[in-house]
Amino acid sequence: MRLMAAIVSRENMMTAYQRVMANKGAPGIDRMSVEQLKPYLMEHWPRIKEELLAGRYQPASVRGVEIPKPGGKGMRLLGIPTVLDRLLQQAMHQVLMPIFDPGFSSSSYGFRPRRSAHGAVLAAQSHIAAGLRFVVDLDLEKFFDRVNHDVLMARVARKVADQQVLRLIRRYLQAGLMTGGLVSARSEGTPQGGPLSPLLSNILLDDLDKELERRGHAFCRYADDCNIYVRSRRAGERVMASITRFLTERLRLTVNAAKSAVDRPWNRSFLGYTVTAHLQPRLRVAPRSVERLRDKLRAAFREGRGRSCPHHQGPHPHPARLDRLLPAGAGEGHVRGPRRLVAAQDARHPVASVETAAHQGSKTEATRPRGGAGTAVRFQRTRPLVECRGQPYERRLPKGLLRQTRADLTA
């Protein structure tokens, strides 16, 4: 069966429709909402399917929307496709992902099934613990805006032979961008905002992964964020120069020299995290990630201007705007997994560990430190892994639970 026939099959389209409805999303240039998609398809789907199978379908232009970059470092341009084009891109993604994903590198963690930013951060920690104490932090300059269409399509064509599918992918890449009511043609770049864009970025950067594996480097890549771990600064500088040349000549991508660097891992951040300088490094949230979250929370709590904010209805009420900043179930007693306290004694005494359950009312179990009744114990707040809009952040234990645990230890 032709690949395009598999894309427009009823089962695949129903799965794509459910995914688009679940993701919601803003309308494109036609202002059609996801709720209006089903009536539209009931009337027009036979014609759309015929055009897809015949290779005549023309995607609509994408709506350009600018959003601020983290830390106030300029604006990022998103391209929002129409709801219909999001449906078709999702259907293509579901068929193409099983074709390409098995060949991707095990060190690639972005936008892949059963992989996440958490896995990338833990892998980076393991590389540093293995003695690779320098990092080559690569920053690709405006990656999604600089993707060369011919280079990308050549890599897609390695595993896709259906000309209808290849033609449709190129049309999506070349679809116009509407900003301020004017449509401009695009000769390079893949717009962020469509379901197909993350897969295409992985297909292009898979050549980088294969080159790093061929050289035997330890690395972690999440979309266009790539860290390579080496044993010395001299080796890092050599890798930086050769990989920059490879990206320029083979993939026609530009490395941002101002943001890229060879440095100690604890002086850099990766996906919102950094590490300590211990021989067995520990993860900690990068200071910039904490400050960004604080800025968002300050703005959320100021919205009342002295008046009560609209509250989220639930067992743990909080201002409704926090629903957009904090993950579902991040209230007291709903943090993923057990909360852990580290009862670290001062330098004169051994280290004792204290574990408490996440839910209130659970029994607190503690290991009393060696050294007798006078042993000093220092409590540190817990740091369970919680995400805020894709960025991990620290969640502290309430002071009351710390006091309760101290009382249990001294009883």
mmCIF file of C-alpha atoms in Angstrom:
data_model
loop_
_atom_site.group_PDB
_atom_site.id
_atom_site.type_symbol
_atom_site.label_atom_id
_atom_site.label_comp_id
_atom_site.label_asym_id
_atom_site.label_seq_id
_atom_site.Cartn_x
_atom_site.Cartn_y
_atom_site.Cartn_z
ATOM 1 C CA MET A 1 0.000 0.000 0.000
ATOM 2 C CA ARG A 2 1.236 3.462 -0.879
ATOM 3 C CA LEU A 3 2.327 5.617 2.015
ATOM 4 C CA MET A 4 -0.206 8.343 1.227
ATOM 5 C CA ALA A 5 -3.001 5.762 1.301
ATOM 6 C CA ALA A 6 -1.872 4.749 4.800
ATOM 7 C CA ILE A 7 -1.869 8.404 5.883
ATOM 8 C CA VAL A 8 -5.470 9.062 4.766
ATOM 9 C CA SER A 9 -6.807 5.722 6.008
ATOM 10 C CA ARG A 10 -9.806 5.960 8.309
ATOM 11 C CA GLU A 11 -8.068 4.492 11.370
ATOM 12 C CA ASN A 12 -5.052 6.803 11.073
ATOM 13 C CA MET A 13 -7.189 9.894 10.470
ATOM 14 C CA MET A 14 -9.420 9.129 13.465
ATOM 15 C CA THR A 15 -6.366 8.829 15.709
ATOM 16 C CA ALA A 16 -4.989 12.112 14.343
ATOM 17 C CA TYR A 17 -8.356 13.824 14.857
ATOM 18 C CA GLN A 18 -8.484 12.737 18.510
ATOM 19 C CA ARG A 19 -4.947 14.028 19.070
ATOM 20 C CA VAL A 20 -5.712 17.418 17.496
ATOM 21 C CA MET A 21 -8.891 17.771 19.533
ATOM 22 C CA ALA A 22 -6.997 16.919 22.731
ATOM 23 C CA ASN A 23 -4.220 19.432 21.986
ATOM 24 C CA LYS A 24 -6.698 22.255 21.263
ATOM 25 C CA GLY A 25 -4.543 25.085 19.933
ATOM 26 C CA ALA A 26 -5.165 28.454 18.326
ATOM 27 C CA PRO A 27 -6.836 28.839 14.909
ATOM 28 C CA GLY A 28 -4.852 29.553 11.762
ATOM 29 C CA ILE A 29 -5.418 32.201 9.106
ATOM 30 C CA ASP A 30 -8.937 30.879 8.371
ATOM 31 C CA ARG A 31 -9.968 31.380 12.045
ATOM 32 C CA MET A 32 -11.436 27.859 12.183
ATOM 33 C CA SER A 33 -11.415 26.452 15.726
ATOM 34 C CA VAL A 34 -10.971 22.785 16.614
ATOM 35 C CA GLU A 35 -14.685 22.603 17.477
ATOM 36 C CA GLN A 36 -15.554 23.585 13.898
ATOM 37 C CA LEU A 37 -13.305 20.923 12.361
ATOM 38 C CA LYS A 38 -15.718 17.973 12.530
ATOM 39 C CA PRO A 39 -18.606 19.674 10.664
ATOM 40 C CA TYR A 40 -16.130 20.899 8.048
ATOM 41 C CA LEU A 41 -14.704 17.409 7.502
ATOM 42 C CA MET A 42 -18.159 15.838 7.221
ATOM 43 C CA GLU A 43 -18.820 18.110 4.246
ATOM 44 C CA HIS A 44 -15.406 18.410 2.573
ATOM 45 C CA TRP A 45 -13.360 15.289 3.499
ATOM 46 C CA PRO A 46 -14.111 13.309 0.247
ATOM 47 C CA ARG A 47 -12.733 16.195 -1.826
ATOM 48 C CA ILE A 48 -9.697 16.692 0.438
ATOM 49 C CA LYS A 49 -8.861 12.966 0.379
ATOM 50 C CA GLU A 50 -9.086 12.868 -3.408
ATOM 51 C CA GLU A 51 -6.738 15.863 -3.702
ATOM 52 C CA LEU A 52 -4.233 14.245 -1.328
ATOM 53 C CA LEU A 53 -4.170 10.957 -3.233
ATOM 54 C CA ALA A 54 -3.854 12.792 -6.558
ATOM 55 C CA GLY A 55 -1.106 15.112 -5.302
ATOM 56 C CA ARG A 56 -3.134 18.284 -5.851
ATOM 57 C CA TYR A 57 -3.618 19.398 -2.247
ATOM 58 C CA GLN A 58 -2.209 22.858 -1.454
ATOM 59 C CA PRO A 59 -1.627 23.706 2.229
ATOM 60 C CA ALA A 60 -2.771 27.102 3.506
ATOM 61 C CA SER A 61 -0.319 29.723 4.698
ATOM 62 C CA VAL A 62 0.630 29.665 8.380
ATOM 63 C CA ARG A 63 -0.201 32.502 10.773
ATOM 64 C CA GLY A 64 2.901 34.134 12.198
ATOM 65 C CA VAL A 65 2.830 34.804 15.948
ATOM 66 C CA GLU A 66 5.727 36.218 17.972
ATOM 67 C CA ILE A 67 6.257 35.133 21.567
ATOM 68 C CA PRO A 68 8.980 36.399 23.935
ATOM 69 C CA LYS A 69 12.010 34.197 24.457
ATOM 70 C CA PRO A 70 12.880 33.139 28.015
ATOM 71 C CA GLY A 71 14.795 35.820 29.868
ATOM 72 C CA GLY A 72 13.606 38.597 27.584
ATOM 73 C CA LYS A 73 16.166 37.769 24.870
ATOM 74 C CA GLY A 74 14.139 38.869 21.881
ATOM 75 C CA MET A 75 11.120 37.303 20.215
ATOM 76 C CA ARG A 76 10.526 33.829 18.749
ATOM 77 C CA LEU A 77 8.405 33.500 15.607
ATOM 78 C CA LEU A 78 5.867 30.673 15.576
ATOM 79 C CA GLY A 79 3.942 29.539 12.509
ATOM 80 C CA ILE A 80 0.439 28.333 13.373
ATOM 81 C CA PRO A 81 -1.113 26.148 10.643
ATOM 82 C CA THR A 82 -4.845 25.927 10.099
ATOM 83 C CA VAL A 83 -6.696 23.227 12.041
ATOM 84 C CA LEU A 84 -7.097 21.172 8.858
ATOM 85 C CA ASP A 85 -3.380 21.306 8.114
ATOM 86 C CA ARG A 86 -2.597 20.390 11.728
ATOM 87 C CA LEU A 87 -4.809 17.333 11.285
ATOM 88 C CA LEU A 88 -3.026 16.286 8.085
ATOM 89 C CA GLN A 89 0.436 16.919 9.576
ATOM 90 C CA GLN A 90 -0.492 14.836 12.619
ATOM 91 C CA ALA A 91 -1.651 12.006 10.335
ATOM 92 C CA MET A 92 1.664 12.173 8.441
ATOM 93 C CA HIS A 93 3.614 12.252 11.704
ATOM 94 C CA GLN A 94 1.903 9.044 12.926
ATOM 95 C CA VAL A 95 2.927 7.173 9.770
ATOM 96 C CA LEU A 96 6.428 8.615 9.365
ATOM 97 C CA MET A 97 7.552 8.353 13.005
ATOM 98 C CA PRO A 98 7.684 4.499 13.051
ATOM 99 C CA ILE A 99 9.753 4.653 9.847
ATOM 100 C CA PHE A 100 12.411 7.074 11.107
ATOM 101 C CA ASP A 101 12.467 6.696 14.902
ATOM 102 C CA PRO A 102 14.138 3.228 15.103
ATOM 103 C CA GLY A 103 17.153 4.632 13.244
ATOM 104 C CA PHE A 104 17.610 7.665 15.485
ATOM 105 C CA SER A 105 20.475 7.793 17.965
ATOM 106 C CA SER A 106 19.984 6.593 21.525
ATOM 107 C CA SER A 107 21.478 9.938 22.631
ATOM 108 C CA SER A 108 18.628 11.899 21.000
ATOM 109 C CA TYR A 109 15.834 12.658 23.476
ATOM 110 C CA GLY A 110 13.675 15.365 21.925
ATOM 111 C CA PHE A 111 10.146 14.746 20.579
ATOM 112 C CA ARG A 112 10.423 10.974 20.589
ATOM 113 C CA PRO A 113 8.119 8.344 22.130
ATOM 114 C CA ARG A 114 9.117 7.176 25.629
ATOM 115 C CA ARG A 115 11.863 9.808 25.806
ATOM 116 C CA SER A 116 11.904 13.156 27.548
ATOM 117 C CA ALA A 117 14.019 16.029 28.812
ATOM 118 C CA HIS A 118 14.355 14.180 32.138
ATOM 119 C CA GLY A 119 16.178 11.333 30.407
ATOM 120 C CA ALA A 120 18.518 13.781 28.661
ATOM 121 C CA VAL A 121 19.428 15.495 31.939
ATOM 122 C CA LEU A 122 20.091 12.181 33.697
ATOM 123 C CA ALA A 123 22.246 10.978 30.788
ATOM 124 C CA ALA A 124 24.264 14.203 30.936
ATOM 125 C CA GLN A 125 24.784 13.653 34.663
ATOM 126 C CA SER A 126 26.066 10.117 34.034
ATOM 127 C CA HIS A 127 28.573 11.355 31.427
ATOM 128 C CA ILE A 128 29.976 13.891 33.895
ATOM 129 C CA ALA A 129 30.157 11.268 36.653
ATOM 130 C CA ALA A 130 32.168 9.056 34.269
ATOM 131 C CA GLY A 131 34.970 11.638 34.239
ATOM 132 C CA LEU A 132 34.023 13.764 31.211
ATOM 133 C CA ARG A 133 34.381 17.040 33.108
ATOM 134 C CA PHE A 134 34.222 19.474 30.181
ATOM 135 C CA VAL A 135 31.227 20.201 27.980
ATOM 136 C CA VAL A 136 31.011 21.495 24.421
ATOM 137 C CA ASP A 137 27.762 23.466 24.563
ATOM 138 C CA LEU A 138 26.528 23.964 20.986
ATOM 139 C CA ASP A 139 23.909 26.590 20.176
ATOM 140 C CA LEU A 140 22.526 26.528 16.630
ATOM 141 C CA GLU A 141 21.698 30.038 15.488
ATOM 142 C CA LYS A 142 17.983 30.359 14.548
ATOM 143 C CA PHE A 143 17.851 26.653 13.747
ATOM 144 C CA PHE A 144 14.169 26.416 12.780
ATOM 145 C CA ASP A 145 14.490 29.541 10.608
ATOM 146 C CA ARG A 146 17.663 28.387 8.789
ATOM 147 C CA VAL A 147 16.825 24.793 7.789
ATOM 148 C CA ASN A 148 17.739 24.272 4.134
ATOM 149 C CA HIS A 149 14.802 22.642 2.338
ATOM 150 C CA ASP A 150 16.880 20.723 -0.203
ATOM 151 C CA VAL A 151 19.191 19.279 2.466
ATOM 152 C CA LEU A 152 16.222 18.239 4.606
ATOM 153 C CA MET A 153 14.231 16.693 1.742
ATOM 154 C CA ALA A 154 17.276 14.687 0.632
ATOM 155 C CA ARG A 155 17.346 13.052 4.071
ATOM 156 C CA VAL A 156 13.595 12.420 4.112
ATOM 157 C CA ALA A 157 13.850 10.775 0.681
ATOM 158 C CA ARG A 158 16.341 8.208 2.030
ATOM 159 C CA LYS A 159 13.449 6.309 3.638
ATOM 160 C CA VAL A 160 10.353 7.687 1.890
ATOM 161 C CA ALA A 161 9.839 6.741 -1.737
ATOM 162 C CA ASP A 162 6.227 7.910 -2.175
ATOM 163 C CA GLN A 163 6.429 11.026 -4.350
ATOM 164 C CA GLN A 164 3.022 12.266 -3.167
ATOM 165 C CA VAL A 165 4.241 12.351 0.429
ATOM 166 C CA LEU A 166 7.537 14.020 -0.494
ATOM 167 C CA ARG A 167 5.704 16.636 -2.554
ATOM 168 C CA LEU A 168 3.294 17.387 0.307
ATOM 169 C CA ILE A 169 6.121 17.760 2.845
ATOM 170 C CA ARG A 170 7.901 20.245 0.597
ATOM 171 C CA ARG A 171 4.679 22.200 0.144
ATOM 172 C CA TYR A 172 4.315 22.442 3.902
ATOM 173 C CA LEU A 173 7.904 23.698 4.149
ATOM 174 C CA GLN A 174 7.277 26.318 1.470
ATOM 175 C CA ALA A 175 3.824 27.424 2.685
ATOM 176 C CA GLY A 176 3.642 31.187 3.021
ATOM 177 C CA LEU A 177 3.942 33.003 6.348
ATOM 178 C CA MET A 178 1.255 35.597 7.105
ATOM 179 C CA THR A 179 2.327 38.449 9.379
ATOM 180 C CA GLY A 180 0.455 41.727 9.629
ATOM 181 C CA GLY A 181 -1.999 40.654 6.920
ATOM 182 C CA LEU A 182 0.752 40.082 4.332
ATOM 183 C CA VAL A 183 1.875 36.652 3.097
ATOM 184 C CA SER A 184 5.578 36.154 2.411
ATOM 185 C CA ALA A 185 7.086 33.164 0.612
ATOM 186 C CA ARG A 186 9.647 31.031 2.448
ATOM 187 C CA SER A 187 12.694 29.453 0.854
ATOM 188 C CA GLU A 188 14.233 28.095 4.058
ATOM 189 C CA GLY A 189 13.215 27.124 7.574
ATOM 190 C CA THR A 190 10.533 24.898 9.066
ATOM 191 C CA PRO A 191 7.940 26.810 11.097
ATOM 192 C CA GLN A 192 7.592 25.947 14.784
ATOM 193 C CA GLY A 193 3.996 25.233 15.676
ATOM 194 C CA GLY A 194 3.056 22.295 13.440
ATOM 195 C CA PRO A 195 3.049 18.606 14.475
ATOM 196 C CA LEU A 196 5.464 17.692 11.676
ATOM 197 C CA SER A 197 8.188 20.224 12.520
ATOM 198 C CA PRO A 198 9.809 18.325 15.469
ATOM 199 C CA LEU A 199 10.135 15.122 13.419
ATOM 200 C CA LEU A 200 11.709 16.987 10.508
ATOM 201 C CA SER A 201 14.237 18.622 12.848
ATOM 202 C CA ASN A 202 15.235 15.199 14.206
ATOM 203 C CA ILE A 203 15.591 13.815 10.673
ATOM 204 C CA LEU A 204 17.972 16.625 9.736
ATOM 205 C CA LEU A 205 20.044 16.538 12.935
ATOM 206 C CA ASP A 206 20.318 12.740 12.856
ATOM 207 C CA ASP A 207 23.339 13.263 10.590
ATOM 208 C CA LEU A 208 24.990 15.177 13.445
ATOM 209 C CA ASP A 209 24.194 12.338 15.860
ATOM 210 C CA LYS A 210 25.671 9.738 13.529
ATOM 211 C CA GLU A 211 28.840 11.797 13.076
ATOM 212 C CA LEU A 212 29.302 12.129 16.850
ATOM 213 C CA GLU A 213 28.716 8.391 17.319
ATOM 214 C CA ARG A 214 31.229 7.611 14.560
ATOM 215 C CA ARG A 215 33.839 9.647 16.425
ATOM 216 C CA GLY A 216 32.993 7.927 19.730
ATOM 217 C CA HIS A 217 31.843 11.050 21.580
ATOM 218 C CA ALA A 218 29.504 11.031 24.589
ATOM 219 C CA PHE A 219 26.700 13.525 23.965
ATOM 220 C CA CYS A 220 23.077 14.397 24.678
ATOM 221 C CA ARG A 221 20.813 16.141 22.203
ATOM 222 C CA TYR A 222 17.299 17.453 22.773
ATOM 223 C CA ALA A 223 16.012 18.995 19.519
ATOM 224 C CA ASP A 224 18.567 21.701 18.652
ATOM 225 C CA ASP A 225 20.202 21.713 22.126
ATOM 226 C CA CYS A 226 23.336 19.568 21.963
ATOM 227 C CA ASN A 227 26.000 19.004 24.635
ATOM 228 C CA ILE A 228 29.160 16.979 23.952
ATOM 229 C CA TYR A 229 31.212 15.774 26.936
ATOM 230 C CA VAL A 230 35.020 15.461 26.797
ATOM 231 C CA ARG A 231 37.894 15.060 29.268
ATOM 232 C CA SER A 232 39.875 18.250 28.661
ATOM 233 C CA ARG A 233 39.427 21.803 27.472
ATOM 234 C CA ARG A 234 41.841 21.239 24.605
ATOM 235 C CA ALA A 235 39.800 18.269 23.370
ATOM 236 C CA GLY A 236 36.637 20.373 23.699
ATOM 237 C CA GLU A 237 38.057 23.188 21.605
ATOM 238 C CA ARG A 238 39.119 20.712 18.944
ATOM 239 C CA VAL A 239 35.633 19.137 18.885
ATOM 240 C CA MET A 240 33.978 22.552 18.747
ATOM 241 C CA ALA A 241 35.983 23.555 15.684
ATOM 242 C CA SER A 242 35.446 20.307 13.775
ATOM 243 C CA ILE A 243 31.707 20.015 14.553
ATOM 244 C CA THR A 244 31.140 23.655 13.605
ATOM 245 C CA ARG A 245 32.794 22.943 10.248
ATOM 246 C CA PHE A 246 30.674 19.777 9.808
ATOM 247 C CA LEU A 247 27.409 21.627 10.491
ATOM 248 C CA THR A 248 28.316 24.411 8.089
ATOM 249 C CA GLU A 249 29.480 22.241 5.193
ATOM 250 C CA ARG A 250 27.174 19.219 5.466
ATOM 251 C CA LEU A 251 23.931 20.574 6.936
ATOM 252 C CA ARG A 252 24.304 24.291 6.112
ATOM 253 C CA LEU A 253 23.604 25.308 9.689
ATOM 254 C CA THR A 254 25.312 28.075 11.647
ATOM 255 C CA VAL A 255 26.692 27.740 15.181
ATOM 256 C CA ASN A 256 26.130 30.813 17.347
ATOM 257 C CA ALA A 257 29.668 31.549 18.529
ATOM 258 C CA ALA A 258 28.483 34.035 21.166
ATOM 259 C CA LYS A 259 26.287 31.461 22.962
ATOM 260 C CA SER A 260 28.357 28.321 22.339
ATOM 261 C CA ALA A 261 31.293 27.552 24.614
ATOM 262 C CA VAL A 262 33.694 24.946 25.985
ATOM 263 C CA ASP A 263 33.382 25.083 29.759
ATOM 264 C CA ARG A 264 32.850 23.162 32.950
ATOM 265 C CA PRO A 265 29.335 21.616 33.097
ATOM 266 C CA TRP A 266 28.554 23.346 36.388
ATOM 267 C CA ASN A 267 29.065 26.704 34.679
ATOM 268 C CA ARG A 268 26.501 25.897 31.973
ATOM 269 C CA SER A 269 22.854 24.846 31.985
ATOM 270 C CA PHE A 270 21.129 22.136 29.957
ATOM 271 C CA LEU A 271 17.326 22.019 29.656
ATOM 272 C CA GLY A 272 16.908 24.135 32.770
ATOM 273 C CA TYR A 273 19.348 22.143 34.919
ATOM 274 C CA THR A 274 22.968 22.372 35.917
ATOM 275 C CA VAL A 275 25.164 20.168 38.122
ATOM 276 C CA THR A 276 27.418 20.526 41.140
ATOM 277 C CA ALA A 277 31.204 20.153 40.939
ATOM 278 C CA HIS A 278 31.343 16.962 43.040
ATOM 279 C CA LEU A 279 33.014 13.817 41.713
ATOM 280 C CA GLN A 280 29.523 12.334 41.703
ATOM 281 C CA PRO A 281 27.672 15.426 40.451
ATOM 282 C CA ARG A 282 24.219 16.231 41.704
ATOM 283 C CA LEU A 283 21.532 17.904 39.654
ATOM 284 C CA ARG A 284 20.232 21.296 40.611
ATOM 285 C CA VAL A 285 17.861 23.696 38.944
ATOM 286 C CA ALA A 286 19.633 26.384 36.950
ATOM 287 C CA PRO A 287 19.346 29.836 38.587
ATOM 288 C CA ARG A 288 17.837 31.355 35.440
ATOM 289 C CA SER A 289 15.021 28.763 35.449
ATOM 290 C CA VAL A 290 14.177 29.569 39.062
ATOM 291 C CA GLU A 291 14.185 33.294 38.359
ATOM 292 C CA ARG A 292 11.890 32.871 35.327
ATOM 293 C CA LEU A 293 9.410 30.904 37.431
ATOM 294 C CA ARG A 294 9.539 33.531 40.178
ATOM 295 C CA ASP A 295 8.825 36.284 37.662
ATOM 296 C CA LYS A 296 5.782 34.385 36.374
ATOM 297 C CA LEU A 297 4.510 33.715 39.881
ATOM 298 C CA ARG A 298 4.960 37.364 40.896
ATOM 299 C CA ALA A 299 2.909 38.443 37.892
ATOM 300 C CA ALA A 300 0.224 35.858 38.716
ATOM 301 C CA PHE A 301 -0.084 36.982 42.332
ATOM 302 C CA ARG A 302 -0.113 40.673 41.395
ATOM 303 C CA GLU A 303 -3.094 40.271 39.074
ATOM 304 C CA GLY A 304 -5.494 40.679 42.001
ATOM 305 C CA ARG A 305 -4.058 44.123 42.919
ATOM 306 C CA GLY A 306 -5.173 43.703 46.535
ATOM 307 C CA ARG A 307 -8.386 41.874 45.674
ATOM 308 C CA SER A 308 -9.065 38.163 45.890
ATOM 309 C CA CYS A 309 -8.045 36.310 42.732
ATOM 310 C CA PRO A 310 -10.444 33.859 41.039
ATOM 311 C CA HIS A 311 -9.651 30.499 42.598
ATOM 312 C CA HIS A 312 -9.200 27.089 41.143
ATOM 313 C CA GLN A 313 -11.906 24.764 42.441
ATOM 314 C CA GLY A 314 -10.334 21.696 43.992
ATOM 315 C CA PRO A 315 -8.954 20.202 47.168
ATOM 316 C CA HIS A 316 -6.115 22.755 47.190
ATOM 317 C CA PRO A 317 -7.466 26.129 45.971
ATOM 318 C CA HIS A 318 -5.043 28.581 44.411
ATOM 319 C CA PRO A 319 -5.334 31.504 41.992
ATOM 320 C CA ALA A 320 -6.740 30.267 38.695
ATOM 321 C CA ARG A 321 -3.829 31.645 36.666
ATOM 322 C CA LEU A 322 -1.486 29.211 38.409
ATOM 323 C CA ASP A 323 -3.177 26.410 36.457
ATOM 324 C CA ARG A 324 -1.162 27.643 33.480
ATOM 325 C CA LEU A 325 2.111 27.781 35.441
ATOM 326 C CA LEU A 326 1.956 24.709 37.674
ATOM 327 C CA PRO A 327 1.286 21.178 36.432
ATOM 328 C CA ALA A 328 -1.921 19.341 37.218
ATOM 329 C CA GLY A 329 -1.754 17.726 40.649
ATOM 330 C CA ALA A 330 1.226 19.798 41.818
ATOM 331 C CA GLY A 331 -0.583 20.868 44.989
ATOM 332 C CA GLU A 332 0.200 19.624 48.487
ATOM 333 C CA GLY A 333 0.177 15.834 48.568
ATOM 334 C CA HIS A 334 0.149 15.449 44.789
ATOM 335 C CA VAL A 335 3.836 15.760 43.901
ATOM 336 C CA ARG A 336 5.012 12.814 41.828
ATOM 337 C CA GLY A 337 6.626 10.165 43.980
ATOM 338 C CA PRO A 338 7.808 10.382 47.597
ATOM 339 C CA ARG A 339 9.260 13.573 48.969
ATOM 340 C CA ARG A 340 12.790 13.193 50.172
ATOM 341 C CA LEU A 341 14.617 15.130 52.826
ATOM 342 C CA VAL A 342 18.358 14.977 53.113
ATOM 343 C CA ALA A 343 19.388 15.151 56.757
ATOM 344 C CA ALA A 344 23.003 16.182 56.274
ATOM 345 C CA GLN A 345 25.067 16.562 59.397
ATOM 346 C CA ASP A 346 27.862 19.051 59.695
ATOM 347 C CA ALA A 347 31.420 18.050 58.869
ATOM 348 C CA ARG A 348 31.992 16.381 62.275
ATOM 349 C CA HIS A 349 29.279 13.753 61.885
ATOM 350 C CA PRO A 350 28.237 11.075 59.363
ATOM 351 C CA VAL A 351 25.406 11.734 56.960
ATOM 352 C CA ALA A 352 21.907 10.554 57.864
ATOM 353 C CA SER A 353 19.056 10.232 55.403
ATOM 354 C CA VAL A 354 15.435 10.943 56.146
ATOM 355 C CA GLU A 355 12.561 9.861 53.922
ATOM 356 C CA THR A 356 8.992 11.062 54.306
ATOM 357 C CA ALA A 357 5.911 10.119 52.337
ATOM 358 C CA ALA A 358 4.312 12.648 50.045
ATOM 359 C CA HIS A 359 0.821 12.550 51.518
ATOM 360 C CA GLN A 360 -0.048 14.286 54.759
ATOM 361 C CA GLY A 361 -0.724 11.973 57.682
ATOM 362 C CA SER A 362 1.714 9.313 56.482
ATOM 363 C CA LYS A 363 4.123 7.875 59.022
ATOM 364 C CA THR A 364 7.558 9.472 58.959
ATOM 365 C CA GLU A 365 10.454 7.040 58.945
ATOM 366 C CA ALA A 366 13.952 8.247 59.768
ATOM 367 C CA THR A 367 17.359 6.706 60.217
ATOM 368 C CA ARG A 368 18.904 8.135 63.360
ATOM 369 C CA PRO A 369 22.480 9.276 62.654
ATOM 370 C CA ARG A 370 25.354 7.608 64.376
ATOM 371 C CA GLY A 371 27.098 9.527 67.082
ATOM 372 C CA GLY A 372 24.658 9.599 69.973
ATOM 373 C CA ALA A 373 22.055 12.036 71.217
ATOM 374 C CA GLY A 374 24.070 15.175 70.523
ATOM 375 C CA THR A 375 24.374 14.623 66.771
ATOM 376 C CA ALA A 376 23.619 17.774 64.781
ATOM 377 C CA VAL A 377 21.305 17.371 61.808
ATOM 378 C CA ARG A 378 20.850 19.886 59.006
ATOM 379 C CA PHE A 379 17.664 19.618 56.971
ATOM 380 C CA GLN A 380 17.453 20.562 53.320
ATOM 381 C CA ARG A 381 14.208 21.149 51.479
ATOM 382 C CA THR A 382 13.206 18.481 48.973
ATOM 383 C CA ARG A 383 13.540 18.873 45.218
ATOM 384 C CA PRO A 384 11.139 16.466 43.481
ATOM 385 C CA LEU A 385 11.035 16.555 39.679
ATOM 386 C CA VAL A 386 8.140 18.795 38.632
ATOM 387 C CA GLU A 387 7.687 20.538 35.311
ATOM 388 C CA CYS A 388 6.449 24.066 34.673
ATOM 389 C CA ARG A 389 5.766 24.561 30.952
ATOM 390 C CA GLY A 390 8.435 22.017 30.109
ATOM 391 C CA GLN A 391 10.999 23.495 32.533
ATOM 392 C CA PRO A 392 11.758 21.578 35.768
ATOM 393 C CA TYR A 393 11.736 23.544 38.998
ATOM 394 C CA GLU A 394 12.270 22.918 42.707
ATOM 395 C CA ARG A 395 9.280 22.406 44.977
ATOM 396 C CA ARG A 396 9.961 22.941 48.681
ATOM 397 C CA LEU A 397 8.452 21.100 51.601
ATOM 398 C CA PRO A 398 6.260 23.148 53.952
ATOM 399 C CA LYS A 399 7.942 24.264 57.177
ATOM 400 C CA GLY A 400 5.346 22.414 59.247
ATOM 401 C CA LEU A 401 6.441 19.076 57.799
ATOM 402 C CA LEU A 402 10.090 19.938 58.538
ATOM 403 C CA ARG A 403 9.223 20.725 62.168
ATOM 404 C CA GLN A 404 7.289 17.456 62.451
ATOM 405 C CA THR A 405 10.267 15.491 61.123
ATOM 406 C CA ARG A 406 12.660 17.229 63.533
ATOM 407 C CA ALA A 407 10.362 16.302 66.400
ATOM 408 C CA ASP A 408 10.296 12.649 65.304
ATOM 409 C CA LEU A 409 14.097 12.530 65.201
ATOM 410 C CA THR A 410 14.617 14.107 68.622
ATOM 411 C CA ALA A 411 11.836 12.087 70.335
#
